Short mmCIF file of C-alpha atoms and ligand atoms in Angstrom, two decimals:
data_model
loop_
_atom_site.label_atom_id
_atom_site.label_comp_id
_atom_site.label_asym_id
_atom_site.label_seq_id
_atom_site.Cartn_x
_atom_site.Cartn_y
_atom_site.Cartn_z
CA UNK A 272 83.61 54.82 70.32
CA UNK A 273 81.29 57.20 68.39
CA UNK A 274 80.90 55.54 65.13
CA UNK A 275 81.36 52.01 63.61
CA UNK A 276 82.40 52.45 60.11
CA UNK A 277 85.08 50.01 59.58
CA UNK A 278 86.25 46.73 61.05
CA UNK A 279 89.60 48.61 61.26
CA UNK A 280 87.96 50.96 64.03
CA UNK A 281 88.11 48.01 66.47
CA UNK A 282 91.29 46.90 68.15
CA UNK A 283 91.44 43.57 69.83
CA UNK A 284 90.19 44.80 73.15
CA UNK A 285 87.16 46.69 71.64
CA UNK A 286 86.34 43.89 69.36
CA UNK A 287 86.50 41.23 71.99
CA UNK A 288 84.41 43.48 74.35
CA UNK A 289 81.70 43.69 71.70
CA UNK A 290 81.79 39.88 71.28
CA UNK A 291 81.40 39.44 75.03
CA UNK A 292 78.53 41.81 75.24
CA UNK A 293 76.99 40.00 72.43
CA UNK A 294 77.15 36.68 74.29
CA UNK A 295 75.10 38.40 77.16
CA UNK A 296 72.64 39.70 74.69
CA UNK A 297 72.35 36.35 72.93
CA UNK A 298 70.83 34.83 76.04
CA UNK A 299 67.75 37.13 75.45
CA UNK A 300 66.92 35.61 72.16
CA UNK A 301 65.70 32.42 74.04
CA UNK A 302 63.61 34.28 76.65
CA UNK A 303 59.82 34.70 76.31
CA UNK A 304 59.98 38.20 76.91
CA UNK A 305 62.87 39.69 74.88
CA UNK A 306 63.03 43.24 76.12
CA UNK A 307 65.84 45.38 77.96
CA UNK A 308 65.28 48.70 79.02
CA UNK A 309 68.88 50.56 78.32
CA UNK A 310 67.91 52.31 75.16
CA UNK A 311 64.41 53.72 76.40
CA UNK A 312 64.07 57.23 74.91
CA UNK A 313 66.75 56.80 72.28
CA UNK A 314 66.04 56.92 68.54
CA UNK A 315 67.62 54.62 66.03
CA UNK A 316 67.07 55.13 62.16
CA UNK A 317 67.81 52.44 59.59
CA UNK A 318 68.59 54.58 56.47
CA UNK A 319 69.02 51.78 53.69
CA UNK A 320 69.73 52.97 50.12
CA UNK A 321 70.44 49.29 48.99
CA UNK A 322 68.18 46.24 49.60
CA UNK A 323 68.79 44.01 52.62
CA UNK A 324 66.86 41.35 54.54
CA UNK A 325 69.21 40.22 57.36
CA UNK A 326 70.96 43.44 58.24
CA UNK A 327 68.17 45.80 58.27
CA UNK A 328 65.76 43.35 60.22
CA UNK A 329 68.34 42.28 62.58
CA UNK A 330 69.21 46.09 63.49
CA UNK A 331 65.48 46.70 63.86
CA UNK A 332 64.93 43.88 66.13
CA UNK A 333 68.17 44.81 67.98
CA UNK A 334 67.03 48.28 68.69
CA UNK A 335 63.63 47.17 69.86
CA UNK A 336 64.80 44.57 72.18
CA UNK A 337 66.86 47.30 73.76
CA UNK A 338 63.71 49.38 73.94
CA UNK A 339 64.99 52.02 71.40
CA UNK A 340 62.53 53.72 68.97
CA UNK A 341 63.39 52.34 65.67
CA UNK A 342 62.43 53.87 62.24
CA UNK A 343 63.07 52.45 58.93
CA UNK A 344 63.79 54.76 55.89
CA UNK A 345 64.48 53.34 52.50
CA UNK A 346 65.57 54.95 49.26
CA UNK A 347 62.44 53.49 47.63
CA UNK A 348 59.50 55.47 49.06
CA UNK A 349 61.65 58.25 50.31
CA UNK A 350 62.37 61.68 48.87
CA UNK A 351 65.77 60.18 47.46
CA UNK A 352 63.48 58.90 44.62
CA UNK A 353 62.71 62.68 44.05
CA UNK A 354 66.45 63.60 43.58
CA UNK A 355 67.29 64.46 47.28
CA UNK A 356 71.11 64.10 47.89
CA UNK A 357 72.74 61.98 50.26
CA UNK A 358 73.88 64.82 52.44
CA UNK A 359 70.44 66.52 52.42
CA UNK A 360 68.82 63.31 53.34
CA UNK A 361 71.22 62.37 56.23
CA UNK A 362 70.86 66.02 57.60
CA UNK A 363 67.14 65.83 57.32
CA UNK A 364 66.78 62.62 59.18
CA UNK A 365 69.37 63.52 61.84
CA UNK A 366 67.79 66.99 62.46
CA UNK A 367 64.66 64.98 63.72
CA UNK A 368 66.53 64.31 66.95
CA UNK A 369 68.09 60.97 65.96
CA UNK A 370 70.71 59.21 68.19
CA UNK A 371 71.96 56.84 65.60
CA UNK A 372 71.88 56.20 62.01
CA UNK A 373 72.39 52.65 60.79
CA UNK A 374 73.33 53.31 57.09
CA UNK A 375 73.50 51.01 54.00
CA UNK A 376 74.67 52.49 50.71
CA UNK A 377 75.62 50.98 47.31
CA UNK A 378 78.63 53.38 47.01
CA UNK A 379 81.85 52.60 48.76
CA UNK A 380 82.78 55.30 51.14
CA UNK A 381 79.30 56.97 51.31
CA UNK A 382 78.72 56.03 55.03
CA UNK A 383 82.05 57.54 55.96
CA UNK A 384 81.11 60.73 54.16
CA UNK A 385 77.95 60.75 55.83
CA UNK A 386 79.19 60.48 59.31
CA UNK A 387 81.39 63.72 58.71
CA UNK A 388 77.94 65.56 57.94
CA UNK A 389 75.94 64.45 61.20
CA UNK A 390 76.52 64.71 64.89
CA UNK A 391 74.76 61.62 65.87
CA UNK A 392 76.31 57.94 65.97
CA UNK A 393 76.73 56.28 62.64
CA UNK A 394 76.93 52.41 61.90
CA UNK A 395 78.02 51.18 58.61
CA UNK A 396 75.54 48.43 57.54
CA UNK A 397 77.46 47.91 54.30
CA UNK A 398 78.88 50.22 51.82
CA UNK A 399 79.31 49.23 48.20
CA UNK A 400 82.19 46.75 47.91
CA UNK A 401 83.90 48.41 50.94
CA UNK A 402 83.10 47.19 54.34
CA UNK A 403 80.37 45.58 56.39
CA UNK A 404 81.86 45.45 59.94
CA UNK A 405 78.83 44.33 61.87
CA UNK A 406 78.74 41.22 59.36
CA UNK A 407 82.40 40.37 60.29
CA UNK A 408 81.55 40.76 64.06
CA UNK A 409 78.83 38.28 63.72
CA UNK A 410 80.88 35.86 61.75
CA UNK A 411 83.69 36.14 64.38
CA UNK A 412 81.04 35.68 67.00
CA UNK A 413 79.83 32.50 65.16
CA UNK A 414 83.30 31.27 64.57
CA UNK A 415 84.04 31.73 68.53
CA UNK A 416 81.17 29.85 69.56
CA UNK A 417 82.33 26.86 67.22
CA UNK A 418 86.18 27.15 67.49
CA UNK A 419 86.76 28.96 70.74
CA UNK A 420 89.62 31.54 70.77
CA UNK A 421 90.34 32.31 67.17
CA UNK A 422 94.01 32.94 67.74
CA UNK A 423 95.87 31.01 65.16
CA UNK A 424 92.84 29.59 63.55
CA UNK A 425 92.72 29.57 59.83
CA UNK A 426 89.73 30.69 57.87
CA UNK A 427 89.28 30.12 54.23
CA UNK A 428 87.09 32.89 52.45
CA UNK A 429 86.06 31.68 49.11
CA UNK A 430 84.41 33.35 46.00
CA UNK A 431 83.81 36.72 44.75
CA UNK A 432 86.27 38.58 46.80
CA UNK A 433 86.42 41.57 44.34
CA UNK A 434 82.96 42.63 45.06
CA UNK A 435 82.72 41.60 48.71
CA UNK A 436 82.61 44.08 51.53
CA UNK A 437 82.26 41.02 53.87
CA UNK A 438 85.61 39.83 52.74
CA UNK A 439 87.26 42.95 53.62
CA UNK A 440 85.78 43.39 56.88
CA UNK A 441 86.44 39.68 57.80
CA UNK A 442 90.02 39.91 56.73
CA UNK A 443 90.59 43.10 59.03
CA UNK A 444 88.72 41.72 62.10
CA UNK A 445 89.97 38.04 61.92
CA UNK A 446 93.55 39.32 61.81
CA UNK A 447 92.90 41.79 64.85
CA UNK A 448 91.67 38.61 66.77
CA UNK A 449 94.77 36.65 65.66
CA UNK A 450 93.15 34.36 63.06
CA UNK A 451 94.81 33.58 59.75
CA UNK A 452 92.86 34.11 56.64
CA UNK A 453 93.26 32.56 53.02
CA UNK A 454 91.02 34.19 50.27
CA UNK A 455 90.39 31.70 47.50
CA UNK A 456 89.04 32.91 44.09
CA UNK A 457 89.77 33.00 40.44
CA UNK A 458 92.39 35.76 39.53
CA UNK A 459 89.54 37.76 38.03
CA UNK A 460 87.74 37.84 41.47
CA UNK A 461 90.75 38.89 43.56
CA UNK A 462 90.92 42.62 43.86
CA UNK A 463 93.92 44.65 42.90
CA UNK A 464 96.15 45.55 45.59
CA UNK A 465 95.06 42.10 47.70
CA UNK A 466 98.83 41.39 47.95
CA UNK A 467 98.99 44.32 50.46
CA UNK A 468 96.04 42.71 52.62
CA UNK A 469 96.93 40.81 55.88
CA UNK A 470 96.16 37.40 54.44
CA UNK A 471 97.20 34.75 52.02
CA UNK A 472 95.51 34.07 48.60
CA UNK A 473 95.12 30.96 46.47
CA UNK A 474 93.44 30.04 43.12
CA UNK A 475 93.01 26.59 44.20
CA UNK A 476 90.03 25.64 46.33
CA UNK A 477 90.68 21.86 46.59
CA UNK A 478 94.23 22.26 47.68
CA UNK A 479 93.19 24.80 50.11
CA UNK A 480 90.49 22.83 51.62
CA UNK A 481 93.00 19.74 51.99
CA UNK A 482 95.36 21.87 53.69
CA UNK A 483 98.08 21.86 51.03
CA UNK A 484 98.27 25.44 50.25
CA UNK A 485 98.42 27.15 53.50
CA UNK A 486 97.88 24.61 56.28
CA UNK A 487 94.63 22.88 57.69
CA UNK A 488 91.42 24.98 57.40
CA UNK A 489 89.58 25.37 60.61
CA UNK A 490 86.42 27.00 58.92
CA UNK A 491 85.31 27.97 55.39
CA UNK A 492 83.30 30.89 54.51
CA UNK A 493 81.49 30.85 50.92
CA UNK A 494 80.68 34.21 49.42
CA UNK A 495 77.90 35.00 47.05
CA UNK A 496 78.84 35.64 43.36
CA UNK A 497 77.38 39.24 42.97
CA UNK A 498 76.13 39.34 39.71
CA UNK A 499 74.55 42.56 40.09
CA UNK A 500 77.81 44.30 40.55
CA UNK A 501 79.66 42.45 37.57
CA UNK A 502 79.70 44.12 34.17
CA UNK A 503 81.97 41.80 32.35
CA UNK A 504 83.00 38.03 31.95
CA UNK A 505 84.78 37.19 35.31
CA UNK A 506 84.39 33.48 34.55
CA UNK A 507 83.45 31.64 31.48
CA UNK A 508 80.01 30.09 32.75
CA UNK A 509 78.34 29.69 35.99
CA UNK A 510 78.73 25.89 35.60
CA UNK A 511 82.48 26.18 35.20
CA UNK A 512 82.67 28.45 38.38
CA UNK A 513 80.51 26.05 40.41
CA UNK A 514 82.89 23.24 39.35
CA UNK A 515 86.07 25.04 40.25
CA UNK A 516 84.87 27.28 43.16
CA UNK A 517 81.62 25.94 44.48
CA UNK A 518 81.31 24.06 47.57
CA UNK A 519 79.86 20.94 46.19
CA UNK A 520 79.00 17.70 47.87
CA UNK A 521 82.20 16.16 46.64
CA UNK A 522 84.26 18.94 47.97
CA UNK A 523 82.55 18.75 51.43
CA UNK A 524 84.54 15.50 51.97
CA UNK A 525 88.02 17.62 51.67
CA UNK A 526 86.90 19.65 54.52
CA UNK A 527 87.54 18.61 58.03
CA UNK A 528 84.56 17.02 59.85
CA UNK A 529 84.71 19.78 62.41
CA UNK A 530 84.97 22.70 60.21
CA UNK A 531 81.85 25.10 60.15
CA UNK A 532 80.65 26.19 56.93
CA UNK A 533 79.73 30.00 56.75
CA UNK A 534 77.80 32.17 54.21
CA UNK A 535 76.92 35.73 54.93
CA UNK A 536 73.68 35.37 52.72
CA UNK A 537 71.76 35.70 50.38
CA UNK A 538 73.04 32.46 48.79
CA UNK A 539 73.14 31.40 45.35
CA UNK A 540 72.28 27.57 45.88
CA UNK A 541 74.05 25.44 43.13
CA UNK A 542 76.49 28.08 42.25
CA UNK A 543 79.02 29.07 45.26
CA UNK A 544 77.31 26.53 47.62
CA UNK A 545 75.46 23.33 47.02
CA UNK A 546 72.31 22.56 49.01
CA UNK A 547 73.78 19.65 50.68
CA UNK A 548 76.62 21.93 52.02
CA UNK A 549 74.29 24.67 52.99
CA UNK A 550 71.80 22.41 54.82
CA UNK A 551 74.58 20.05 56.31
CA UNK A 552 75.20 19.66 60.08
CA UNK A 553 78.43 21.68 59.46
CA UNK A 554 76.53 24.66 58.22
CA UNK A 555 76.18 27.52 60.65
CA UNK A 556 74.55 29.84 58.27
CA UNK A 557 71.32 30.28 60.43
CA UNK A 558 73.43 30.61 63.48
CA UNK A 559 75.09 33.64 61.72
CA UNK A 560 71.74 35.16 61.33
CA UNK A 561 70.88 34.57 64.92
CA UNK A 562 74.19 36.00 65.99
CA UNK A 563 73.48 38.97 63.90
CA UNK A 564 70.67 40.28 66.36
CA UNK A 565 73.08 39.78 69.50
CA UNK A 566 75.96 41.48 67.89
CA UNK A 567 73.85 44.41 66.55
CA UNK A 568 72.31 44.74 70.08
CA UNK A 569 75.77 44.85 71.51
CA UNK A 570 77.01 47.46 69.02
CA UNK A 571 73.87 49.73 69.69
CA UNK A 572 74.49 49.22 73.47
CA UNK A 573 77.92 50.16 73.30
CA UNK A 574 77.48 53.12 70.99
CA UNK A 575 74.37 54.56 72.77
CA UNK A 576 74.69 53.50 76.34
CA UNK A 577 78.43 53.60 76.30
CA UNK A 578 78.60 50.58 78.55
CA UNK A 579 80.29 47.17 78.29
CA UNK A 580 79.11 43.73 78.85
CA UNK A 581 79.50 43.64 82.80
CA UNK A 582 76.77 46.35 82.85
CA UNK A 583 74.18 44.59 80.58
CA UNK A 584 70.85 44.62 82.70
CA UNK A 585 69.56 41.06 83.46
N1 CP B 840 74.61 39.45 54.78
C1 CP B 840 73.82 40.61 54.62
O1 CP B 840 74.38 41.83 54.59
O2 CP B 840 72.64 40.24 54.10
P1 CP B 840 71.53 41.41 53.80
O3 CP B 840 71.84 42.00 52.35
O4 CP B 840 70.30 40.62 53.63
O5 CP B 840 71.44 42.40 54.78
#
């Protein structure tokens, strides 16, 4: 695998191999000395044209724990603010002898375009409303630790699907891993063309959580309402959205006691998720963050060392 641009790049064997490698990497997080040698002498640049807390810092930690040299380049503070194009910026950074670019961009498709201009490995760290494949991998990793094999498991993904790269990548990856997905949102927040996606849809969160719509739900993933990508009235008021689609304390009772609650972050507490749900024993939100480091270590390791989990140094 040269690049990871889309969850669709991964077949079941490749996705499973990354998750298995991540499990080996995860063990390192609890060690006192968190360092492995395999990427010594390799250089990874995090090229971020859009804000990030989780993805950028976890890629940086992942690269450093594998002994790569990691450099962060942000649009703010770089020559992008002087008008340099995406192509010129990518070629300039790649010309320095970089082995991998981890790229986040606000425009859908930008990372795919960039990958066509450079020779080094490229990882999509989120492009517009399109895809976020390493988020889907860390979500699958978290789900696997809670539910075991994901085959025939049913995951409800709830909220602002239209603007969510996380939803797109999760639908693709969870299907690849054999799970069923129901997307739950008001009609205004379900994207055009969703009927062609490999999943079910629903407008009724209560019926979905009860299992009345598409069968029992094994896990629920709440999505952020992405106000910064909204230009019109997608719902009447935030209060009404929270009442119809928020994971409120009352709705927690509809969900199976064993069902994990996921959220990719950042969260709008009180809008798509209540603090009671976010901080409950069923919440695995911080486990997702922790898994992010292990999964990104596994992705960098497989891309740059070209090795699988059996070869992870002890
Ligand atoms: N989930 C996610 O991509 O978070 P960041 O925007 O903080 O990277």
